[in-house]
XYZ file of N, CA and C in Angstrom:
528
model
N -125.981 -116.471 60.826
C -125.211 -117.349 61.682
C -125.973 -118.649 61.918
N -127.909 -118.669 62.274
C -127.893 -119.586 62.439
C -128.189 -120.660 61.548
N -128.472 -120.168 59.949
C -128.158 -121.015 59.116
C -126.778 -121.475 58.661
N -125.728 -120.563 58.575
C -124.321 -121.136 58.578
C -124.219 -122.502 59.590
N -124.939 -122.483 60.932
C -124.754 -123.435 61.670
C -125.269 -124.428 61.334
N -126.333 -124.339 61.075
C -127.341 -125.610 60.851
C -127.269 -126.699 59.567
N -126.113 -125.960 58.480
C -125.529 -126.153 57.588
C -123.864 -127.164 58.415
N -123.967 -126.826 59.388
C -122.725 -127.071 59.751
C -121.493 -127.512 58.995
N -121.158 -125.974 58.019
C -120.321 -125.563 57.139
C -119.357 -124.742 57.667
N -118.280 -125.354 57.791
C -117.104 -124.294 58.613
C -116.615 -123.133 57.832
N -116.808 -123.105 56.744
C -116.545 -122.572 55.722
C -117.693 -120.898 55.765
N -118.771 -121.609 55.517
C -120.080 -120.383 55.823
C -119.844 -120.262 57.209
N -119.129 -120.766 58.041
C -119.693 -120.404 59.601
C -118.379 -119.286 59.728
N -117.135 -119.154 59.827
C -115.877 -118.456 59.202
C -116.577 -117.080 58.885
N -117.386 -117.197 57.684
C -117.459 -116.094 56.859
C -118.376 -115.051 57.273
N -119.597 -115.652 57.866
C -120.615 -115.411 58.493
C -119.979 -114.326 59.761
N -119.467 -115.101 60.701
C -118.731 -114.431 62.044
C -117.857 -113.499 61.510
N -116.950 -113.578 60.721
C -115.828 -112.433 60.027
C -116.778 -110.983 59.671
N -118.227 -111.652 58.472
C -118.891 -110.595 58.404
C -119.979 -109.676 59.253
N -120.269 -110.554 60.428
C -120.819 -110.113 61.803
C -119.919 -109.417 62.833
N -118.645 -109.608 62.432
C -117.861 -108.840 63.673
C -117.263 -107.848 62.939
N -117.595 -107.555 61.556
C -116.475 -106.351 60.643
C -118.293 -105.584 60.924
N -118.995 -105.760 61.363
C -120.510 -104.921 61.163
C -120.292 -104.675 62.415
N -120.227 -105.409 63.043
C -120.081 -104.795 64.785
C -118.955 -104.127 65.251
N -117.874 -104.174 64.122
C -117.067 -103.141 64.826
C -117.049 -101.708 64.049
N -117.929 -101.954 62.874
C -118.765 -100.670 62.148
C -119.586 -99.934 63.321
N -120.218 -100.843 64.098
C -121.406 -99.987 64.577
C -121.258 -100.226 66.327
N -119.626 -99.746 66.546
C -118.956 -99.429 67.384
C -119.200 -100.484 68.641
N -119.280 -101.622 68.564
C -119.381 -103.124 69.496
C -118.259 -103.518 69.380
N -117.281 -102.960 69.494
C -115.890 -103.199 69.788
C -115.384 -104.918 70.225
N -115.448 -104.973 71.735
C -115.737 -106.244 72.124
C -116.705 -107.071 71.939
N -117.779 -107.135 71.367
C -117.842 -108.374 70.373
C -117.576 -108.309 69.064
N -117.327 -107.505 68.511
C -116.512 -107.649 66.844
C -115.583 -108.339 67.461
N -114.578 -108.402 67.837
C -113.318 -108.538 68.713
C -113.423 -109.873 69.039
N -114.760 -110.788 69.650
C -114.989 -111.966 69.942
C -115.141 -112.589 68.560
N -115.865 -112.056 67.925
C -116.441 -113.073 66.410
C -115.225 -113.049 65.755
N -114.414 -111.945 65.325
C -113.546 -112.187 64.374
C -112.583 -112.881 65.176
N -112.297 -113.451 66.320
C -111.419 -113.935 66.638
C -111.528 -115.810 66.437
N -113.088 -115.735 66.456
C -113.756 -116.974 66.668
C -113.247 -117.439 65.043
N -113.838 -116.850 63.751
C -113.706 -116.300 62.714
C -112.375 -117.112 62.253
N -111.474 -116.257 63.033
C -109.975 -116.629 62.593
C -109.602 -117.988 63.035
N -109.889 -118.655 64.224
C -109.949 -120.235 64.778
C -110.683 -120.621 63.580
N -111.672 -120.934 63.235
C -112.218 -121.550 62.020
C -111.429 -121.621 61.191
N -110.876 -120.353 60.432
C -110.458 -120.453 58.963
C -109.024 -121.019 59.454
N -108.186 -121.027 60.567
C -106.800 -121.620 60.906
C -107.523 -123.549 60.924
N -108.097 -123.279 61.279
C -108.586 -125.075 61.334
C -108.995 -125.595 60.066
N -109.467 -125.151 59.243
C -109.970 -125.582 57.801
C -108.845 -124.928 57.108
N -107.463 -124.616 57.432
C -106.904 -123.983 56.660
C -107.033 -123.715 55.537
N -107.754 -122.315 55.480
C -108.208 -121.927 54.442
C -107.429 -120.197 54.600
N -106.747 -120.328 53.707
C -105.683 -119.242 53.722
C -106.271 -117.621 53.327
N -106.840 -117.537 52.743
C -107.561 -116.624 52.197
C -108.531 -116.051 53.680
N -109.148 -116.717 54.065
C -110.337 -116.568 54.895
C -109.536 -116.517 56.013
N -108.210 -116.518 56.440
C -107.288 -116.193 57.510
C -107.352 -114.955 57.507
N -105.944 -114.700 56.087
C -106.107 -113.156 55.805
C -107.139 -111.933 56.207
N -108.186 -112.669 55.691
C -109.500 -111.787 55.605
C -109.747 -111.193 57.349
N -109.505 -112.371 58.162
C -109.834 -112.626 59.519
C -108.737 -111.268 60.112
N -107.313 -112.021 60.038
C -106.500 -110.918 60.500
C -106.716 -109.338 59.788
N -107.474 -109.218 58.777
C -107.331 -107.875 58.248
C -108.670 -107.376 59.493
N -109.730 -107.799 59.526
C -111.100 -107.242 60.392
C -110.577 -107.238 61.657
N -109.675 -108.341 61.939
C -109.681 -108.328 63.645
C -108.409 -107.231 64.095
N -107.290 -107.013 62.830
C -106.471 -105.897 63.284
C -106.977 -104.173 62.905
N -108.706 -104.583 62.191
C -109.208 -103.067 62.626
C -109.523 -102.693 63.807
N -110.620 -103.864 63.943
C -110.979 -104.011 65.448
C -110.253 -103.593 66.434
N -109.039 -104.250 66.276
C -107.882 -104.117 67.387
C -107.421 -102.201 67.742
N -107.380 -102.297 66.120
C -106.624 -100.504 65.865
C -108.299 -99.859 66.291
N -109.094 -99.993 66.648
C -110.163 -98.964 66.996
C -110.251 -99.208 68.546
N -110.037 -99.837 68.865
C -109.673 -100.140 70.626
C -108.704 -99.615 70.813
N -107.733 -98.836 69.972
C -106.319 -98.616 70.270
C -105.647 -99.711 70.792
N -105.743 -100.178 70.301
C -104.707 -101.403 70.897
C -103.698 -101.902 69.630
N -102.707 -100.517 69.994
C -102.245 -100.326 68.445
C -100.825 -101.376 68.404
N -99.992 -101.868 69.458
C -99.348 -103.407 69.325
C -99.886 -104.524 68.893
N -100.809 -104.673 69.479
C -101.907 -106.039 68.590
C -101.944 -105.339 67.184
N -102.807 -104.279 66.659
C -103.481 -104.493 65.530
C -101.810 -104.323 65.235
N -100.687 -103.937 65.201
C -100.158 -103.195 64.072
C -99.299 -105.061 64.048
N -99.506 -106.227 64.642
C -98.575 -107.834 64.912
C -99.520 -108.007 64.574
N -101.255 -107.911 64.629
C -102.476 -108.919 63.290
C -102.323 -108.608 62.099
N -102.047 -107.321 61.788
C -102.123 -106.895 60.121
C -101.173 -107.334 59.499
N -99.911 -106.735 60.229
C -98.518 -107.430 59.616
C -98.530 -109.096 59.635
N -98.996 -109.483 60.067
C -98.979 -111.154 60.046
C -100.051 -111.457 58.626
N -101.230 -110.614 58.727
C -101.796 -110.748 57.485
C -101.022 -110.702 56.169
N -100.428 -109.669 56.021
C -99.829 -108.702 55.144
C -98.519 -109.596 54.729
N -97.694 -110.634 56.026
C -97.289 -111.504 55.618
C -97.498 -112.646 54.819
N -98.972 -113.102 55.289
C -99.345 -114.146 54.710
C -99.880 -114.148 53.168
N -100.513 -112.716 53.290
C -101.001 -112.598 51.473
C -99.782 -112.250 50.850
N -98.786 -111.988 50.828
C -97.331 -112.273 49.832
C -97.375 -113.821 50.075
N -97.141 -114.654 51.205
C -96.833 -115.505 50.715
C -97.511 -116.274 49.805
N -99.126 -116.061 49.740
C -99.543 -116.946 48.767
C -100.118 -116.093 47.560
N -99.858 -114.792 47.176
C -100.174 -114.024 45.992
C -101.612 -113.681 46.215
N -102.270 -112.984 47.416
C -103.264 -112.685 47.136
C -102.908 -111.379 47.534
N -102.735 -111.325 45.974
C -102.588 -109.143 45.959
C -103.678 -108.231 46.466
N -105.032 -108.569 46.214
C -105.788 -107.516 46.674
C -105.518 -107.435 48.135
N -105.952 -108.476 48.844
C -105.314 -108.329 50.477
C -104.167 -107.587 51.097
N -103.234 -107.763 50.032
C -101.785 -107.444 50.494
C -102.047 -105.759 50.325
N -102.934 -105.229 49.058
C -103.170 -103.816 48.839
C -103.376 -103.099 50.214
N -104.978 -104.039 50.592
C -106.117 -103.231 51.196
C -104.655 -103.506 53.128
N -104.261 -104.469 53.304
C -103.525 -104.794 54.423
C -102.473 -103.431 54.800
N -101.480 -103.206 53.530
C -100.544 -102.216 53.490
C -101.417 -100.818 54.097
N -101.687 -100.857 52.928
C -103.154 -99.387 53.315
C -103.602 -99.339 54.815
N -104.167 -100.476 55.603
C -104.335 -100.256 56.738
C -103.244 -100.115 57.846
N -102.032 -100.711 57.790
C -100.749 -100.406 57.982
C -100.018 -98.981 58.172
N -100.367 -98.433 56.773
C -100.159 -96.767 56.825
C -100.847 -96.169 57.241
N -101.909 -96.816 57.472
C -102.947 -96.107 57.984
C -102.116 -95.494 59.602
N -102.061 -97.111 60.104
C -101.770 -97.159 61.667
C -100.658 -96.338 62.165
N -99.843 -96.289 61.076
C -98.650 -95.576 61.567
C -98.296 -93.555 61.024
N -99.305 -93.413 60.146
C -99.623 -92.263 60.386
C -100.605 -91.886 61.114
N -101.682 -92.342 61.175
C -102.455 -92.069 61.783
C -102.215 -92.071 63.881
N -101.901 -93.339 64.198
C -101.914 -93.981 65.508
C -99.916 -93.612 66.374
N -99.191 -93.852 65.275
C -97.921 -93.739 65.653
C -97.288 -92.151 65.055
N -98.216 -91.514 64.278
C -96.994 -90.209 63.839
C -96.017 -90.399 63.209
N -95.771 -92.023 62.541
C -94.361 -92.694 61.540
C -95.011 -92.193 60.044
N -94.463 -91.244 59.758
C -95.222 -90.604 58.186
C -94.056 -91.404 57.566
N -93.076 -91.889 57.900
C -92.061 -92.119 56.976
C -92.566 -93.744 56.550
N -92.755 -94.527 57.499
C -92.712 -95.759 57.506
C -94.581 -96.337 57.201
N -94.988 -94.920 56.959
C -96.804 -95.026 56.656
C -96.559 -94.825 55.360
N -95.528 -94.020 54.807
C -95.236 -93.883 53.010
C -94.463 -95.409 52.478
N -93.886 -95.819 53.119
C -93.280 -97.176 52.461
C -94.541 -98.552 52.407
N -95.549 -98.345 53.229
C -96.670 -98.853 53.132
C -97.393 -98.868 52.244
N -97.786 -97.506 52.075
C -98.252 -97.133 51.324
C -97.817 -96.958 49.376
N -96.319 -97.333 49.835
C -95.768 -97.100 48.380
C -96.202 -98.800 47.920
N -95.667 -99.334 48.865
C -95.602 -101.444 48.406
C -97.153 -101.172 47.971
N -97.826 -101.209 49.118
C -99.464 -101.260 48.558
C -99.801 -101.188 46.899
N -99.285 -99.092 46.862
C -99.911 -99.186 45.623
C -98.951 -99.784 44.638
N -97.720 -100.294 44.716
C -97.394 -101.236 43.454
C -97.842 -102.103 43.679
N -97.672 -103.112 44.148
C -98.782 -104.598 44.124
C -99.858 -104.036 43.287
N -100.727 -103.173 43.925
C -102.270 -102.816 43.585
C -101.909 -102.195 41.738
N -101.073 -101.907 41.344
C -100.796 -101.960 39.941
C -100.112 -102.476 39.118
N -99.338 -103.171 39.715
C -98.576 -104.385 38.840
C -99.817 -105.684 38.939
N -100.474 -105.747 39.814
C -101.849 -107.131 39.252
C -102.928 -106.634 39.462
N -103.131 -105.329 39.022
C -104.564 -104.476 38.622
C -105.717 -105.042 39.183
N -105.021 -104.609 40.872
C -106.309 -104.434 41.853
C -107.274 -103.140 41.958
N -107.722 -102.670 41.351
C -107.980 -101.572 41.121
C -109.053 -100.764 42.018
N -109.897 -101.464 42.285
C -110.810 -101.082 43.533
C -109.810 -101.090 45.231
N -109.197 -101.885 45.342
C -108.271 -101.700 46.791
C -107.237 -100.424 46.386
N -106.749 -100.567 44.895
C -105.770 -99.768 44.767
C -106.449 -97.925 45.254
N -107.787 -98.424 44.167
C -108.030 -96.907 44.816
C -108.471 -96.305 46.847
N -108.871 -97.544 47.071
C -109.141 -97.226 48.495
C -107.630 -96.515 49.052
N -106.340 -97.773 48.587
C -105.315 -97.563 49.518
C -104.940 -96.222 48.926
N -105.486 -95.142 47.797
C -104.804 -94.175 47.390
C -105.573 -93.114 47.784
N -106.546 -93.290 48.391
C -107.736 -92.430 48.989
C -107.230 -92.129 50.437
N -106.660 -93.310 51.177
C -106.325 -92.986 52.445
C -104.875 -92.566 52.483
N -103.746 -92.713 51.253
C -102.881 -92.174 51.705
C -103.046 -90.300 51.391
N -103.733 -90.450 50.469
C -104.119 -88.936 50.201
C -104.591 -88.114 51.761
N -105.818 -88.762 52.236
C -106.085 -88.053 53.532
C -105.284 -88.220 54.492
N -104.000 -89.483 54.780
C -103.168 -89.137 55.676
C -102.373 -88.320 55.701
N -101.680 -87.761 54.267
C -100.733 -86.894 53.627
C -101.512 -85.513 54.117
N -102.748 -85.227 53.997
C -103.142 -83.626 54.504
C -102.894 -83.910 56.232
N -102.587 -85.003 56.457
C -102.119 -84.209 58.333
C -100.552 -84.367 57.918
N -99.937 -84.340 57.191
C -98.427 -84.360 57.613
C -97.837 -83.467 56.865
N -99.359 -82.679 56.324
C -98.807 -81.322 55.307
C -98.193 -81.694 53.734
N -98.116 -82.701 53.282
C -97.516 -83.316 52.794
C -98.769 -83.204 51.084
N -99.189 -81.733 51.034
C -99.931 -81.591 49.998
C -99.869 -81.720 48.604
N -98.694 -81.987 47.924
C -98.387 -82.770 46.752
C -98.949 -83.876 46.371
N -97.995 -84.941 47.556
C -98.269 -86.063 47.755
C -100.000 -86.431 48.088
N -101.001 -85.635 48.671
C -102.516 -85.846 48.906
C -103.221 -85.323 47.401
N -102.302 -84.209 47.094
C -103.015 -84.325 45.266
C -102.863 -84.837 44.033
N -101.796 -85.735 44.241
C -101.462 -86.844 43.159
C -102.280 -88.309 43.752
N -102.194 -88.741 45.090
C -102.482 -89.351 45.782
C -104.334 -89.706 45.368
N -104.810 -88.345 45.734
C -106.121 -88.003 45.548
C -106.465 -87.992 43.962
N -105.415 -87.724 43.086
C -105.730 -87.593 42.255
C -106.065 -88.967 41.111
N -105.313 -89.858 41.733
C -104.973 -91.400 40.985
C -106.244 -92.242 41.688
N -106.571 -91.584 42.511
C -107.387 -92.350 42.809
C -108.841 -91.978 42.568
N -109.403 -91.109 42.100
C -110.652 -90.376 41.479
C -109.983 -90.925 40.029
N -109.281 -91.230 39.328
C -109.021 -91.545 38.332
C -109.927 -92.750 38.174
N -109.244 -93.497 39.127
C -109.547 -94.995 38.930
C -111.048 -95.268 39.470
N -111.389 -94.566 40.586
C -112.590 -94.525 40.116
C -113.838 -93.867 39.117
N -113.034 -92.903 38.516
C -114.083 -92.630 37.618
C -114.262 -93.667 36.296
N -112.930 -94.492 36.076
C -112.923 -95.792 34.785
C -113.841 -96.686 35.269
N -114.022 -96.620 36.537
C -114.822 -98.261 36.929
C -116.043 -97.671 37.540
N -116.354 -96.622 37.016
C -117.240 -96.107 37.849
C -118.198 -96.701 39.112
N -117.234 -95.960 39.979
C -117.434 -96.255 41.003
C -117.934 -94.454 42.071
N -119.342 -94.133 41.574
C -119.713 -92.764 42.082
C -119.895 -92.839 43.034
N -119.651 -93.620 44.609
C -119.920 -93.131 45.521
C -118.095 -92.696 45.817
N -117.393 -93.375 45.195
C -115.647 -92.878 45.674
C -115.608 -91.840 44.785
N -116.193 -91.986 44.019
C -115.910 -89.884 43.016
C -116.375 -89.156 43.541
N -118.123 -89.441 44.373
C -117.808 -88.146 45.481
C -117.528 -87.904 46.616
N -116.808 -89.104 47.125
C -115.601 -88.727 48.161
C -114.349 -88.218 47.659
């Protein structure tokens, strides 16, 4: 941070705070993840820099969804999730959906409306071969599918997605 500053690069200063408040709300600092990524998101709305929005609303509507503060996160993500269709940044739109289904199986008990999430996700994520988000978002619909019993769907789910990571090898998701 305090070289981002001293640089006085809005750009590094954005990215810096986004990646200081997605660590702090890793290592359960709730309210200040919550402050930086918000700070985070003022930056990248002022340098409109569209990408680095996205990015903002995706950390700050985890943040949000780990506070339970599941009206906010589920109006930050979707606003994300809006914005990466509008400008084609598919991986976002993957990893966004994914957290989406997340919220609503997980936080709301909507298995129905956590599968249509989850379905958009993974087409985007394979019609422009995002392949690392694709497999995240197919990892979590797999483990949401074992609470809704829904064990087919968690072993095809589970299964496409150990796929894809075993092509790109990626061994810490093969042994999850």
């Amino acid at each position: 941070m305090q070289l981002a500053h001293r640089a006085e690069e809005p750009h590094l200063i954005a990215d810096a705070l986004r990646e200081l408040g997605a660590w702090l709300n890793r290592t359960n600092r709730l309210t200040e993840a919550e402050t930086m990524l918000r700070h985070s998101l003022s930056l990248a709305e002022m340098i409109d820099d569209q990408p680095k929005i996205i990015s903002a609303l995706n950390n700050l509507g985890n943040s949000l969804l780990n506070q339970n503060r599941i009206d906010e996160a589920q109006a930050v993500l979707q606003r994300g999730l809006q914005l990466a269709e509008q400008i084609g940044y598919y991986r976002a739109y993957v990893i966004l959906a994914g957290n989406l289904g997340t919220l609503y199986a997980e936080k709301l008990g909507d298995w129905e409306t956590a599968v249509r999430y989850f379905e958009q996700g993974a087409q985007i994520g394979r019609e422009h071969d995002c392949r690392t988000a694709l497999m995240g978002l197919l990892g979590e619909w797999g483990y949401q599918a074992l609470f809704f019993d829904e064990l087919e769907m968690a072993e095809q789910s589970f299964t496409d997605s150990l796929q894809i990571a075993r092509e790109n090898g990626h061994l810490v998701s093969v042994a999850v």
